Amino acid sequence: MTPKQVLDMASEKGLKVVDLRFLDFLGLWQHFTVPLSELNEASFEDGFGFDGSSIRGWQPIHASDMLVVPDSTTAQIDPFFAEQTLVLIGDIVDPITREPYSRDPRNIAKKAEAYLKGTGIGDTAYFGPEAEFFIFDDVRYDNTSNACFYELDSVEGIWNTGRDECPNLGYKPRHKEGYFPVPPMDKFQDLRTEMLLTLAQVGIEVECQHHEVATAGQAEIDMRFKPLVQMGDQLMWFKYVLKNVAHRHGHTVTFMPKPLFGDNGTGMHIHISIWKDDRPTFAGDKYAGLSESGMYAMGGILKHCRAICAFSNPSTNSYKRLVPGFEAPVNLAYSSRNRSAAIRIPMYSDSPKAKRIEFRTPDPSCNGYLAFSAMLMAVIDGIENKIDPGEPLDKNIYNLPPEELAIIPSAPGSLDEALAALKEDHEFLLKGNVFTQDVIDKWIEYKTEKEINMVRLRPHPYEFFLYFDV
């Protein structure tokens, strides 16, 4: 919609308030609300002021003034607020220079799309994330100088088979057996359907919803692929809708990659394709029906995967999921059907329009705008430099002899390793000024100081089991 169409729609619906939303550096949606009377056509150029020094990873206090400029094409009606509210996603602008803010993730995603077009490789990069999540009934945690604990609970948790639930009716998915029996074993069918229908209210096309492999309410809802920036917007709506639907029913949703010990973690497999002149450029006569550029695209992701993980798997908890030997897609190889490889080429359809690559390593704790942009830049680098992805890995990795397994490169084993890889390998991200050196440096600094060091300094509860009696 144009600004005028947005204002006309708001008037027709009798709306009185507008919620302005944008993303912080790490990936959390921020918002503030203004009366509709404050919104006019000039607002879509002039923007609204706010304090950028209070946003994680952004401005110092002596240069705190920032503007959020609403994007009229993002207009939606919030499905949860008591007062019917217009929602507009905005871009961040420096109030003095009027330049887009370099640390605004949405700006980085816009620059990535523009860079793709400038290369001539394609017109549109499509992304289709399969974001998994857990639905819990209770979550408690605390960290003090002399104590640390967390405790999660779910009516579906296999650990509750002996709990007095007045009465306990059983039907709790065993570890790794949640994919995907019908109710009453699956206790969240209706909740996931409500999530699906609410996503549709805000314009998000959903392909399916289902229970996932783990016990305790692990689930997945798949969105239909969209262009990069649009999918970045949709991923924010996706997390917002799922959390709020769960909350109004007394549940909580988490996209934390590894909340449970001894069961599957939460990933976000991402389907990627590039189109040019309404033609899928990844379809061809090479391996698994890929084109030469599709093969080179995989080569780019595999070459830069360890650096990409700093954005696609950006938490210390991410690497509790990415552990070799435990079914996680840590092996930096590709295959048409092998799900333990970092890249899979889906074989559900022979249609050229369906030809894409599936990057399986990422998880949904990521900032979608940054992660998708990093992947696209790796794909472009692979195509431009004709990076050979090597031979496919079509064998069962768990049956490989140690000497053969040792030559297959692996994803990072920790956030430290991923950030070190990013520090050494980020020239491909700087092309076209998509990512800036400031963004790379600030990301590494923030993640190291605020997350890695904070986890590193604290005793782990299991260490008491291992070492208290030494």
CSV table of N, CA and C in Angstrom, one decimal, residues 192-264:
chain,number,residue,atom,x,y,z
A,192,ARG,N,-1.8,-25.0,17.5
A,192,ARG,CA,-1.0,-24.7,16.3
A,192,ARG,C,-1.9,-24.2,15.2
A,193,THR,N,-3.1,-24.8,15.1
A,193,THR,CA,-4.0,-24.3,14.0
A,193,THR,C,-4.4,-22.9,14.3
A,194,GLU,N,-4.7,-22.5,15.5
A,194,GLU,CA,-5.0,-21.1,15.8
A,194,GLU,C,-3.8,-20.2,15.5
A,195,MET,N,-2.6,-20.7,15.7
A,195,MET,CA,-1.4,-19.9,15.3
A,195,MET,C,-1.4,-19.8,13.8
A,196,LEU,N,-1.6,-20.8,13.0
A,196,LEU,CA,-1.7,-20.8,11.6
A,196,LEU,C,-2.7,-19.8,11.1
A,197,LEU,N,-3.9,-19.8,11.6
A,197,LEU,CA,-5.0,-18.9,11.2
A,197,LEU,C,-4.7,-17.5,11.6
A,198,THR,N,-4.0,-17.3,12.7
A,198,THR,CA,-3.6,-15.9,13.1
A,198,THR,C,-2.6,-15.4,12.2
A,199,LEU,N,-1.6,-16.2,11.8
A,199,LEU,CA,-0.6,-15.8,10.8
A,199,LEU,C,-1.3,-15.3,9.5
A,200,ALA,N,-2.3,-16.1,9.1
A,200,ALA,CA,-3.0,-15.7,7.9
A,200,ALA,C,-3.6,-14.3,8.0
A,201,GLN,N,-4.1,-14.0,9.2
A,201,GLN,CA,-4.7,-12.7,9.4
A,201,GLN,C,-3.7,-11.5,9.2
A,202,VAL,N,-2.5,-11.8,9.4
A,202,VAL,CA,-1.5,-10.7,9.1
A,202,VAL,C,-0.8,-10.9,7.8
A,203,GLY,N,-1.4,-11.7,6.9
A,203,GLY,CA,-0.9,-11.8,5.5
A,203,GLY,C,0.2,-12.8,5.3
A,204,ILE,N,0.4,-13.8,6.2
A,204,ILE,CA,1.4,-14.8,6.0
A,204,ILE,C,0.9,-16.1,5.5
A,205,GLU,N,1.4,-16.5,4.4
A,205,GLU,CA,0.9,-17.8,3.8
A,205,GLU,C,1.7,-18.9,4.5
A,206,VAL,N,0.9,-19.9,5.0
A,206,VAL,CA,1.5,-21.0,5.7
A,206,VAL,C,1.3,-22.3,4.9
A,207,GLU,N,2.3,-23.1,4.8
A,207,GLU,CA,2.2,-24.4,4.0
A,207,GLU,C,1.7,-25.5,4.9
A,208,CYS,N,2.1,-25.6,6.1
A,208,CYS,CA,1.6,-26.7,7.0
A,208,CYS,C,2.1,-26.4,8.4
A,209,GLN,N,1.4,-27.1,9.4
A,209,GLN,CA,1.9,-27.1,10.8
A,209,GLN,C,1.8,-28.5,11.3
A,210,HIS,N,2.7,-28.9,12.2
A,210,HIS,CA,2.8,-30.2,12.7
A,210,HIS,C,3.6,-30.3,14.0
A,211,HIS,N,3.5,-31.4,14.7
A,211,HIS,CA,4.3,-31.7,15.9
A,211,HIS,C,5.7,-32.0,15.3
A,212,GLU,N,6.7,-31.7,16.1
A,212,GLU,CA,8.1,-32.1,15.7
A,212,GLU,C,8.6,-33.3,16.6
A,213,VAL,N,9.8,-33.6,16.4
A,213,VAL,CA,10.4,-34.9,16.9
A,213,VAL,C,10.4,-35.0,18.4
A,214,ALA,N,10.7,-33.9,19.1
A,214,ALA,CA,10.9,-34.0,20.5
A,214,ALA,C,9.6,-34.1,21.3
A,215,THR,N,9.8,-34.6,22.5
A,215,THR,CA,8.7,-34.6,23.5
A,215,THR,C,8.4,-33.2,23.9
A,216,ALA,N,7.4,-33.0,24.7
A,216,ALA,CA,7.1,-31.7,25.4
A,216,ALA,C,6.7,-30.6,24.4
A,217,GLY,N,6.0,-30.9,23.4
A,217,GLY,CA,5.4,-29.8,22.6
A,217,GLY,C,6.3,-29.2,21.5
A,218,GLN,N,7.3,-29.9,21.1
A,218,GLN,CA,8.1,-29.3,20.0
A,218,GLN,C,7.2,-29.3,18.7
A,219,ALA,N,7.3,-28.2,17.9
A,219,ALA,CA,6.4,-28.0,16.8
A,219,ALA,C,7.1,-27.3,15.7
A,220,GLU,N,6.4,-27.3,14.5
A,220,GLU,CA,7.0,-26.6,13.4
A,220,GLU,C,5.8,-26.0,12.6
A,221,ILE,N,5.9,-24.8,12.1
A,221,ILE,CA,4.9,-24.2,11.2
A,221,ILE,C,5.7,-23.6,10.0
A,222,ASP,N,5.4,-24.0,8.8
A,222,ASP,CA,6.2,-23.6,7.7
A,222,ASP,C,5.5,-22.5,6.9
A,223,MET,N,6.3,-21.4,6.7
A,223,MET,CA,5.8,-20.3,5.8
A,223,MET,C,6.2,-20.5,4.4
A,224,ARG,N,5.3,-20.1,3.5
A,224,ARG,CA,5.7,-20.1,2.0
A,224,ARG,C,6.8,-19.1,1.8
A,225,PHE,N,7.7,-19.5,0.9
A,225,PHE,CA,8.9,-18.7,0.6
A,225,PHE,C,8.5,-17.3,0.1
A,226,LYS,N,9.3,-16.3,0.4
A,226,LYS,CA,9.1,-14.9,0.0
A,226,LYS,C,10.5,-14.3,-0.2
A,227,PRO,N,10.5,-13.1,-0.9
A,227,PRO,CA,11.8,-12.4,-1.0
A,227,PRO,C,12.4,-12.0,0.3
A,228,LEU,N,13.7,-11.8,0.3
A,228,LEU,CA,14.5,-11.7,1.6
A,228,LEU,C,13.9,-10.7,2.6
A,229,VAL,N,13.7,-9.4,2.2
A,229,VAL,CA,13.3,-8.4,3.2
A,229,VAL,C,11.9,-8.8,3.7
A,230,GLN,N,11.0,-9.2,2.8
A,230,GLN,CA,9.7,-9.6,3.1
A,230,GLN,C,9.7,-10.8,4.1
A,231,MET,N,10.6,-11.7,3.9
A,231,MET,CA,10.6,-12.9,4.8
A,231,MET,C,11.2,-12.4,6.1
A,232,GLY,N,12.1,-11.5,6.1
A,232,GLY,CA,12.6,-11.0,7.4
A,232,GLY,C,11.5,-10.4,8.2
A,233,ASP,N,10.6,-9.6,7.5
A,233,ASP,CA,9.5,-9.0,8.2
A,233,ASP,C,8.6,-10.1,8.7
A,234,GLN,N,8.3,-11.1,7.9
A,234,GLN,CA,7.4,-12.2,8.3
A,234,GLN,C,7.9,-13.0,9.4
A,235,LEU,N,9.2,-13.2,9.5
A,235,LEU,CA,9.8,-14.0,10.6
A,235,LEU,C,9.5,-13.3,11.9
A,236,MET,N,9.6,-12.0,11.9
A,236,MET,CA,9.3,-11.2,13.1
A,236,MET,C,7.8,-11.3,13.5
A,237,TRP,N,6.9,-11.2,12.5
A,237,TRP,CA,5.5,-11.4,12.8
A,237,TRP,C,5.3,-12.9,13.3
A,238,PHE,N,6.0,-13.8,12.7
A,238,PHE,CA,5.8,-15.2,13.0
A,238,PHE,C,6.1,-15.5,14.5
A,239,LYS,N,7.3,-15.0,15.0
A,239,LYS,CA,7.6,-15.2,16.4
A,239,LYS,C,6.6,-14.4,17.3
A,240,TYR,N,6.2,-13.3,16.9
A,240,TYR,CA,5.3,-12.5,17.7
A,240,TYR,C,3.9,-13.2,17.8
A,241,VAL,N,3.4,-13.7,16.7
A,241,VAL,CA,2.1,-14.3,16.7
A,241,VAL,C,2.2,-15.6,17.5
A,242,LEU,N,3.2,-16.4,17.3
A,242,LEU,CA,3.2,-17.7,18.0
A,242,LEU,C,3.3,-17.5,19.6
A,243,LYS,N,4.2,-16.5,20.0
A,243,LYS,CA,4.3,-16.3,21.4
A,243,LYS,C,3.0,-15.7,22.0
A,244,ASN,N,2.3,-14.9,21.3
A,244,ASN,CA,1.1,-14.3,21.8
A,244,ASN,C,-0.1,-15.2,21.8
A,245,VAL,N,-0.2,-16.1,20.8
A,245,VAL,CA,-1.3,-17.1,20.8
A,245,VAL,C,-1.1,-18.0,21.9
A,246,ALA,N,0.2,-18.5,22.1
A,246,ALA,CA,0.5,-19.4,23.3
A,246,ALA,C,0.2,-18.7,24.6
A,247,HIS,N,0.6,-17.5,24.7
A,247,HIS,CA,0.4,-16.7,26.0
A,247,HIS,C,-1.0,-16.6,26.4
A,248,ARG,N,-1.9,-16.3,25.4
A,248,ARG,CA,-3.3,-16.1,25.8
A,248,ARG,C,-4.0,-17.5,26.2
A,249,HIS,N,-3.3,-18.6,25.9
A,249,HIS,CA,-3.9,-19.9,26.4
A,249,HIS,C,-3.1,-20.4,27.6
A,250,GLY,N,-2.2,-19.6,28.2
A,250,GLY,CA,-1.5,-20.1,29.4
A,250,GLY,C,-0.3,-20.9,29.0
A,251,HIS,N,0.2,-20.8,27.8
A,251,HIS,CA,1.5,-21.5,27.4
A,251,HIS,C,2.5,-20.5,27.1
A,252,THR,N,3.7,-21.0,26.9
A,252,THR,CA,4.8,-20.1,26.4
A,252,THR,C,5.6,-20.8,25.3
A,253,VAL,N,6.0,-20.0,24.3
A,253,VAL,CA,6.8,-20.5,23.2
A,253,VAL,C,8.2,-20.0,23.3
A,254,THR,N,9.2,-20.9,23.0
A,254,THR,CA,10.6,-20.5,22.9
A,254,THR,C,11.2,-21.0,21.6
A,255,PHE,N,12.0,-20.1,21.0
A,255,PHE,CA,12.8,-20.5,19.8
A,255,PHE,C,14.3,-20.8,20.2
A,256,MET,N,14.5,-21.0,21.5
A,256,MET,CA,15.8,-21.4,22.0
A,256,MET,C,16.2,-22.7,21.3
A,257,PRO,N,17.4,-22.8,20.8
A,257,PRO,CA,17.8,-24.0,20.0
A,257,PRO,C,17.9,-25.3,20.8
A,258,LYS,N,18.2,-25.2,22.1
A,258,LYS,CA,18.4,-26.5,22.8
A,258,LYS,C,17.9,-26.3,24.2
A,259,PRO,N,16.6,-26.3,24.5
A,259,PRO,CA,16.1,-26.1,25.8
A,259,PRO,C,16.1,-27.4,26.6
A,260,LEU,N,16.1,-28.6,26.0
A,260,LEU,CA,16.0,-29.9,26.6
A,260,LEU,C,17.2,-30.7,26.4
A,261,PHE,N,17.7,-31.4,27.5
A,261,PHE,CA,18.7,-32.3,27.4
A,261,PHE,C,18.1,-33.7,27.0
A,262,GLY,N,18.8,-34.4,26.1
A,262,GLY,CA,18.5,-35.7,25.7
A,262,GLY,C,17.4,-35.9,24.7
A,263,ASP,N,17.0,-34.8,24.0
A,263,ASP,CA,16.1,-34.8,22.9
A,263,ASP,C,16.5,-33.8,21.8
A,264,ASN,N,15.8,-33.9,20.7
A,264,ASN,CA,16.1,-33.1,19.6
A,264,ASN,C,16.1,-31.6,19.9
